[in-house]
Short mmCIF file of C-alpha atoms in Angstrom, two decimals:
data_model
loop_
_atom_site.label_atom_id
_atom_site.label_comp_id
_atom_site.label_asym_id
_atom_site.label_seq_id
_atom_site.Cartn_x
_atom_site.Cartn_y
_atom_site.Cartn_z
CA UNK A 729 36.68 -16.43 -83.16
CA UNK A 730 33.13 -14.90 -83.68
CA UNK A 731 31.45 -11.87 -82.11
CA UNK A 732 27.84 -11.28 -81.39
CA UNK A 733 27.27 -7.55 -80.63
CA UNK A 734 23.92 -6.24 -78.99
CA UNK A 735 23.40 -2.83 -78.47
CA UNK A 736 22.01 -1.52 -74.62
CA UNK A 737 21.31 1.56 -73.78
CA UNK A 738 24.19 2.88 -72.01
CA UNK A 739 27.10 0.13 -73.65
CA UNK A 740 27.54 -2.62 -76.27
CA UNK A 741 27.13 -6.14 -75.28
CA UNK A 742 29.66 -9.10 -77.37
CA UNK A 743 29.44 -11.90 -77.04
CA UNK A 744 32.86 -13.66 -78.00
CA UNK A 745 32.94 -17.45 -79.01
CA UNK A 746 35.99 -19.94 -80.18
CA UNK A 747 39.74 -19.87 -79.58
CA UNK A 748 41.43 -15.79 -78.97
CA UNK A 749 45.01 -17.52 -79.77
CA UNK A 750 47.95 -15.84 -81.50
CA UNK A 751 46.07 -16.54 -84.93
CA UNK A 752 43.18 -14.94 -83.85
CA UNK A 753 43.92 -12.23 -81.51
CA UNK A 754 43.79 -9.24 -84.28
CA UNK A 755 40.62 -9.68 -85.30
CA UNK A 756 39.54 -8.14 -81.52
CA UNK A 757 41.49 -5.41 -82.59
CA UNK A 758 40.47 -4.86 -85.57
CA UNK A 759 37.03 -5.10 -83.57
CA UNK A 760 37.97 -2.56 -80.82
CA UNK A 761 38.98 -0.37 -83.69
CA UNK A 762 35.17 -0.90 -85.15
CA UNK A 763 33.96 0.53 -81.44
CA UNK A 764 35.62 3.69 -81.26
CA UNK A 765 34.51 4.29 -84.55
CA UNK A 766 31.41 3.42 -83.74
CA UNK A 767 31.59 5.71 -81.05
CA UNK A 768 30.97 3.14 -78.29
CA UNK A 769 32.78 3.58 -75.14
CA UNK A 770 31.46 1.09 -72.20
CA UNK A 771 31.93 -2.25 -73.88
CA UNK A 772 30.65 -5.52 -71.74
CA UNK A 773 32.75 -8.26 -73.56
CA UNK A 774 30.96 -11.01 -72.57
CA UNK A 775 33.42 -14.53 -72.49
CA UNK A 776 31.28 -16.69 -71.22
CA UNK A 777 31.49 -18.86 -74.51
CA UNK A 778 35.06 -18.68 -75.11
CA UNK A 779 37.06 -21.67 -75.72
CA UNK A 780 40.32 -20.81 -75.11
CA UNK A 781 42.38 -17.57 -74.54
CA UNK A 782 46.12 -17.01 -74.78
CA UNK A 783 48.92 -14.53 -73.71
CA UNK A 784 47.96 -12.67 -77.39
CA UNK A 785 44.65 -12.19 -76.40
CA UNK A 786 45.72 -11.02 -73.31
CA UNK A 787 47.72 -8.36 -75.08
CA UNK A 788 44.99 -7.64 -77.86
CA UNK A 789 42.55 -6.97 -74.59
CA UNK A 790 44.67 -4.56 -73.05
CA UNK A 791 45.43 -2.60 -76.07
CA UNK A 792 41.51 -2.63 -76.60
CA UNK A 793 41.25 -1.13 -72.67
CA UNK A 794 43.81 1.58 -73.28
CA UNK A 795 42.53 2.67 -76.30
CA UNK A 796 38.81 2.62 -75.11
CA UNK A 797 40.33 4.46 -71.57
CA UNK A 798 41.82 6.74 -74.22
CA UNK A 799 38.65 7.98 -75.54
CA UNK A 800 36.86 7.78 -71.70
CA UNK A 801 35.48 4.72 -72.41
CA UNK A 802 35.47 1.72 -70.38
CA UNK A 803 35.90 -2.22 -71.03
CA UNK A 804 33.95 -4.57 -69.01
CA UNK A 805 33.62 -8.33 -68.82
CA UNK A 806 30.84 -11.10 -67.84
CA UNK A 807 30.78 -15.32 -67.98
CA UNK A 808 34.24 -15.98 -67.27
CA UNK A 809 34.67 -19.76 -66.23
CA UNK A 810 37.48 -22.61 -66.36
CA UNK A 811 41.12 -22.24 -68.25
CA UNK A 812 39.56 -18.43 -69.53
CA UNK A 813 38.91 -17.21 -65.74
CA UNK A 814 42.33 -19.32 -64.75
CA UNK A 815 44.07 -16.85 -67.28
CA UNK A 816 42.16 -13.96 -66.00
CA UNK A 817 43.54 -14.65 -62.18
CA UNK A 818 47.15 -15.73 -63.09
CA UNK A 819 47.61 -12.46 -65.32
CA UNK A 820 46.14 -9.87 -62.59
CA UNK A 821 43.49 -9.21 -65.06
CA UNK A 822 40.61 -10.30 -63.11
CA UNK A 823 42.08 -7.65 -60.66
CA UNK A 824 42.37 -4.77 -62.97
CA UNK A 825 39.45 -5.47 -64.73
CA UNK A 826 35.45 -5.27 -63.70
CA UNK A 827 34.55 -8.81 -63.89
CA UNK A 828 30.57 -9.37 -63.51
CA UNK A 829 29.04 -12.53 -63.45
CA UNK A 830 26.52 -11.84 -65.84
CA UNK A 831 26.82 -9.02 -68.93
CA UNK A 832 23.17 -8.15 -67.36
CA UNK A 833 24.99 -7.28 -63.81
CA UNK A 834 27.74 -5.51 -65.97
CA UNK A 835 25.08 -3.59 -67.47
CA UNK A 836 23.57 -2.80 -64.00
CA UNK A 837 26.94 -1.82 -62.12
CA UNK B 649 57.03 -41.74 -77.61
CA UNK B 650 57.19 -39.61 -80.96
CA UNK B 651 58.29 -36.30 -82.57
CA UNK B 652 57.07 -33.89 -84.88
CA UNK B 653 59.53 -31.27 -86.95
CA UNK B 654 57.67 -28.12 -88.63
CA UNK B 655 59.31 -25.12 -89.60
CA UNK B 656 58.86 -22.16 -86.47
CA UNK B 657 56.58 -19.74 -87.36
CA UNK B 658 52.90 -19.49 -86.50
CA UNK B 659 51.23 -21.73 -89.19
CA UNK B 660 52.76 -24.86 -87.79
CA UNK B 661 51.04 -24.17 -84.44
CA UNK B 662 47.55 -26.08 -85.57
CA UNK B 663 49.44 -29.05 -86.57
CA UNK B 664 51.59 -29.14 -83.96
CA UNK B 665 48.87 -28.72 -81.39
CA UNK B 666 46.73 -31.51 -82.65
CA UNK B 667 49.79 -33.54 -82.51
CA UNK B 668 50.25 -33.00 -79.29
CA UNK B 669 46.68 -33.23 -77.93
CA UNK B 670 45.93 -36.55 -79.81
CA UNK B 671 48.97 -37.85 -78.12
CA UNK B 672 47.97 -36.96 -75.13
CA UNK B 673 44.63 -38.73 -75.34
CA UNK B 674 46.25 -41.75 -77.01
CA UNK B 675 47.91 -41.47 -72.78
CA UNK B 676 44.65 -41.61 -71.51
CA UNK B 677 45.76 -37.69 -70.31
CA UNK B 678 41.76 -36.19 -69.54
CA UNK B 679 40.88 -33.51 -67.27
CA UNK B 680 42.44 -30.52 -66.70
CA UNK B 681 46.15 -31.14 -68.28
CA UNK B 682 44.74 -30.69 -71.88
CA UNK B 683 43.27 -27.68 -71.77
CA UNK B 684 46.70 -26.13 -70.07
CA UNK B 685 48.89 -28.39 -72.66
CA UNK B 686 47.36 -26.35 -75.23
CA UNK B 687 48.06 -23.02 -73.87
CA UNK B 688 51.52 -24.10 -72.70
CA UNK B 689 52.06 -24.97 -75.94
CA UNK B 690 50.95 -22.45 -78.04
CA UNK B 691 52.91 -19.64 -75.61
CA UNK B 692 56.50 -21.21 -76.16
CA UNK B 693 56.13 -22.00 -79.62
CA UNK B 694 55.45 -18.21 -80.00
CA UNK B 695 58.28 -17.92 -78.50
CA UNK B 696 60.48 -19.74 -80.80
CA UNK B 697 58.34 -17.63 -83.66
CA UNK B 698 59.49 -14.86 -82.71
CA UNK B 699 62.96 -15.04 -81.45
CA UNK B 700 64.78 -18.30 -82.47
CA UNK B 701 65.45 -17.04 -86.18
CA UNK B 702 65.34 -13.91 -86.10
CA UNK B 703 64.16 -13.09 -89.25
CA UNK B 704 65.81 -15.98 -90.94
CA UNK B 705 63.90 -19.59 -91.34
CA UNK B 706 64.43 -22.44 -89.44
CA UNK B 707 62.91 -25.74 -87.60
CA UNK B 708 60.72 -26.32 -84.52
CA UNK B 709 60.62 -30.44 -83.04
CA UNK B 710 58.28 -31.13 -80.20
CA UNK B 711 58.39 -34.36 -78.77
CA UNK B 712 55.94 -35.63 -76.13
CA UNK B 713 56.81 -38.11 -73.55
CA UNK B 714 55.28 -39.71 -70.80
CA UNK B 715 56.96 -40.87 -67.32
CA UNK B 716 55.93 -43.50 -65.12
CA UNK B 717 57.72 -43.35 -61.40
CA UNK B 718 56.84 -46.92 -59.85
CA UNK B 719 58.81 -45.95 -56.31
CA UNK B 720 55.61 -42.87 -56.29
CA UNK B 721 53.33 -44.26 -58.80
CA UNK B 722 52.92 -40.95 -60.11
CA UNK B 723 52.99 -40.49 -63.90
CA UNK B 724 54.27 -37.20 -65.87
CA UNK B 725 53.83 -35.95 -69.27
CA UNK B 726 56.22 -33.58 -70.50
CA UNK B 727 56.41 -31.76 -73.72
CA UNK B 728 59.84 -31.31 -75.42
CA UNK B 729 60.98 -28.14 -77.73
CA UNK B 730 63.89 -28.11 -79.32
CA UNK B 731 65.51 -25.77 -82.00
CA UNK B 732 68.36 -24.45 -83.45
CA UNK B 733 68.67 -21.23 -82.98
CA UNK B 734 70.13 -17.82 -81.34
CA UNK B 735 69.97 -18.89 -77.23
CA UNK B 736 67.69 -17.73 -75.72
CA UNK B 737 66.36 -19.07 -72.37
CA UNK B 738 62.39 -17.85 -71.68
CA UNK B 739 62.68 -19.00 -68.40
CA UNK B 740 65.56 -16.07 -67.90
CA UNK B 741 63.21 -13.51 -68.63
CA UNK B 742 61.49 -11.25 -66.59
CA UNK B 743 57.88 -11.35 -65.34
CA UNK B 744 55.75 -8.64 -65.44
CA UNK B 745 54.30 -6.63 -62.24
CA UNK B 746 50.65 -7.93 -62.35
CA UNK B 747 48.87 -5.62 -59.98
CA UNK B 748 49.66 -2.58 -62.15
CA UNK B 749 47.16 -1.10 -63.61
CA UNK B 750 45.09 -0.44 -67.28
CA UNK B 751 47.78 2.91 -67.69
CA UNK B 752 50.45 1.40 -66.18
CA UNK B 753 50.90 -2.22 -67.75
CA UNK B 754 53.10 -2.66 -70.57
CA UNK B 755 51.34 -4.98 -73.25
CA UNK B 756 53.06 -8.44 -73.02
CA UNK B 757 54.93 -10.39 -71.49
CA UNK B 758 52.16 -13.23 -69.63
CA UNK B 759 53.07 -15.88 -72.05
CA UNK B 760 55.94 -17.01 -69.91
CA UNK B 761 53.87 -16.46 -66.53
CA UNK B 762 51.30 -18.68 -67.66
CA UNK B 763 53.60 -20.93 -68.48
CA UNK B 764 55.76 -21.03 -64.93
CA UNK B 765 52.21 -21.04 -63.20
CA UNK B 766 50.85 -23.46 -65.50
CA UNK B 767 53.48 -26.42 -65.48
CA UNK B 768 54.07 -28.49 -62.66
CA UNK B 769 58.34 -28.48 -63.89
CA UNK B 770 60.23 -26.42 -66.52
CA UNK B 771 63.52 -26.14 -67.32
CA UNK B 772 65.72 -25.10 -70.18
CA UNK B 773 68.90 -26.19 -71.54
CA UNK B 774 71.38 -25.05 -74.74
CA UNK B 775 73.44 -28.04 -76.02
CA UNK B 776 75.94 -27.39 -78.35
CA UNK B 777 73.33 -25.46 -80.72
CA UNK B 778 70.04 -26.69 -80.01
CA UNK B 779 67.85 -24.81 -77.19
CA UNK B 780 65.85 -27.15 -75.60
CA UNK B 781 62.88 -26.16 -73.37
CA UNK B 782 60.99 -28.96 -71.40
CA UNK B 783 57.75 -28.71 -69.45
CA UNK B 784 56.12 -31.32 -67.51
CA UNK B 785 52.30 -31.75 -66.36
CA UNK B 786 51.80 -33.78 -63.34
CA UNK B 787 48.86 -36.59 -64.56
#
């Protein structure tokens, strides 16, 4: 898994790529953890690229959203499309989540 | 068709998943099964990770199979996981409620959703001391 992070104005775009599986899952928290102490608080996570997403990085995500709700900050996502938006709807967490088409119309709303 | 025997923890899940999605392709199995054969996969062998053993060491054997039914003509690819130890049925256990929200949501617990929503059958048995978990794709 590799992340691409581009700061805006008012959030930080990143961009994930490859497989969030059980093997991989930490290393978005040990990237969520980079945030906060980054001080960034409205993250657009932007999946459009990802491969492949499990239950474990279903669970890394919502430890990253409580901790970021934690500290008033917000976790947004963009690009979701076949088995990754499939995930999203089965799990509720295109429902309890601000999904945007684009991380540009993230950025915007 | 064939079998593959690794030991049950997490580092036998890349081996085990290119065993299963070559055989798969060696079936002619394209479109949208794959992709869900891999998550399928990679949520129950967690499973057996993390709560066959215990803490102890033990064995994980996936076998893949493929069934024709001439009286339908529909065919069926089904995934079998079998090991040997503590019961435990994932099928028994309890979804979580997903419409609650960020606060409210405990983390975990959607492996076994995906895998009910996922599948087109799934069942588990125990015989004598072997759990044995199968899950079938409709191709």
């Amino acid at each position: 898994m590799n992340f691409t992070d581009t700061k805006k104005s008012n959030a930080l775009v990143v961009n994930v790529t490859g497989r969030m599986d059980a093997i991989t899952a930490p290393e978005f928290d040990a990237q969520c953890q980079n945030w906060l102490d980054a001080g960034e608080t409205k993250v657009v996570v932007d999946l459009g690229d990802l491969e492949y997403i499990s239950s474990a990085g279903l669970r890394s995500i919502l430890a990253a959203a409580k901790r970021l709700k934690g500290s008033q900050g917000e976790l947004l996502f963009s690009g979701l499309s076949g088995m990754v938006e499939e995930v999203f709807n089965v799990s509720g967490f295109a429902a309890m989540f601000k999904i945007y088409k684009t991380s540009e119309e993230a950025l915007a709303g | 068709m064939s079998t593959i025997r690794a030991k049950a923890d997490l580092s036998s899940l890349p081996t085990i998943r290119d065993y299963v999605l070559s055989t798969a392709r060696q079936a002619g199995i394209t479109g949208e099964v794959p992709p869900k054969l891999d998550l399928v996969l990679e949520e129950v062998l967690v499973n057996v990770a993390s709560h066959a053993y215990g803490s102890g060491r033990g064995e994980v054997e996936v076998e893949c199979m493929v069934q024709d039914n001439p009286d339908s003509g529909s065919r069926t690819f089904c995934l079998e996981l079998r090991d040997w130890g503590t019961y435990f049925d994932p099928l028994e256990a309890d979804t979580p409620d997903t419409t609650a929200n960020i606060d409210e949501r405990p983390i975990g617990g959607l492996g076994l959703l995906l895998v009910t929503t996922l599948t087109d059958h799934c069942s588990y048995t125990r015989q004598g001391d072997m759990n044995i978990l199968t899950l079938c794709f409709n191709v």
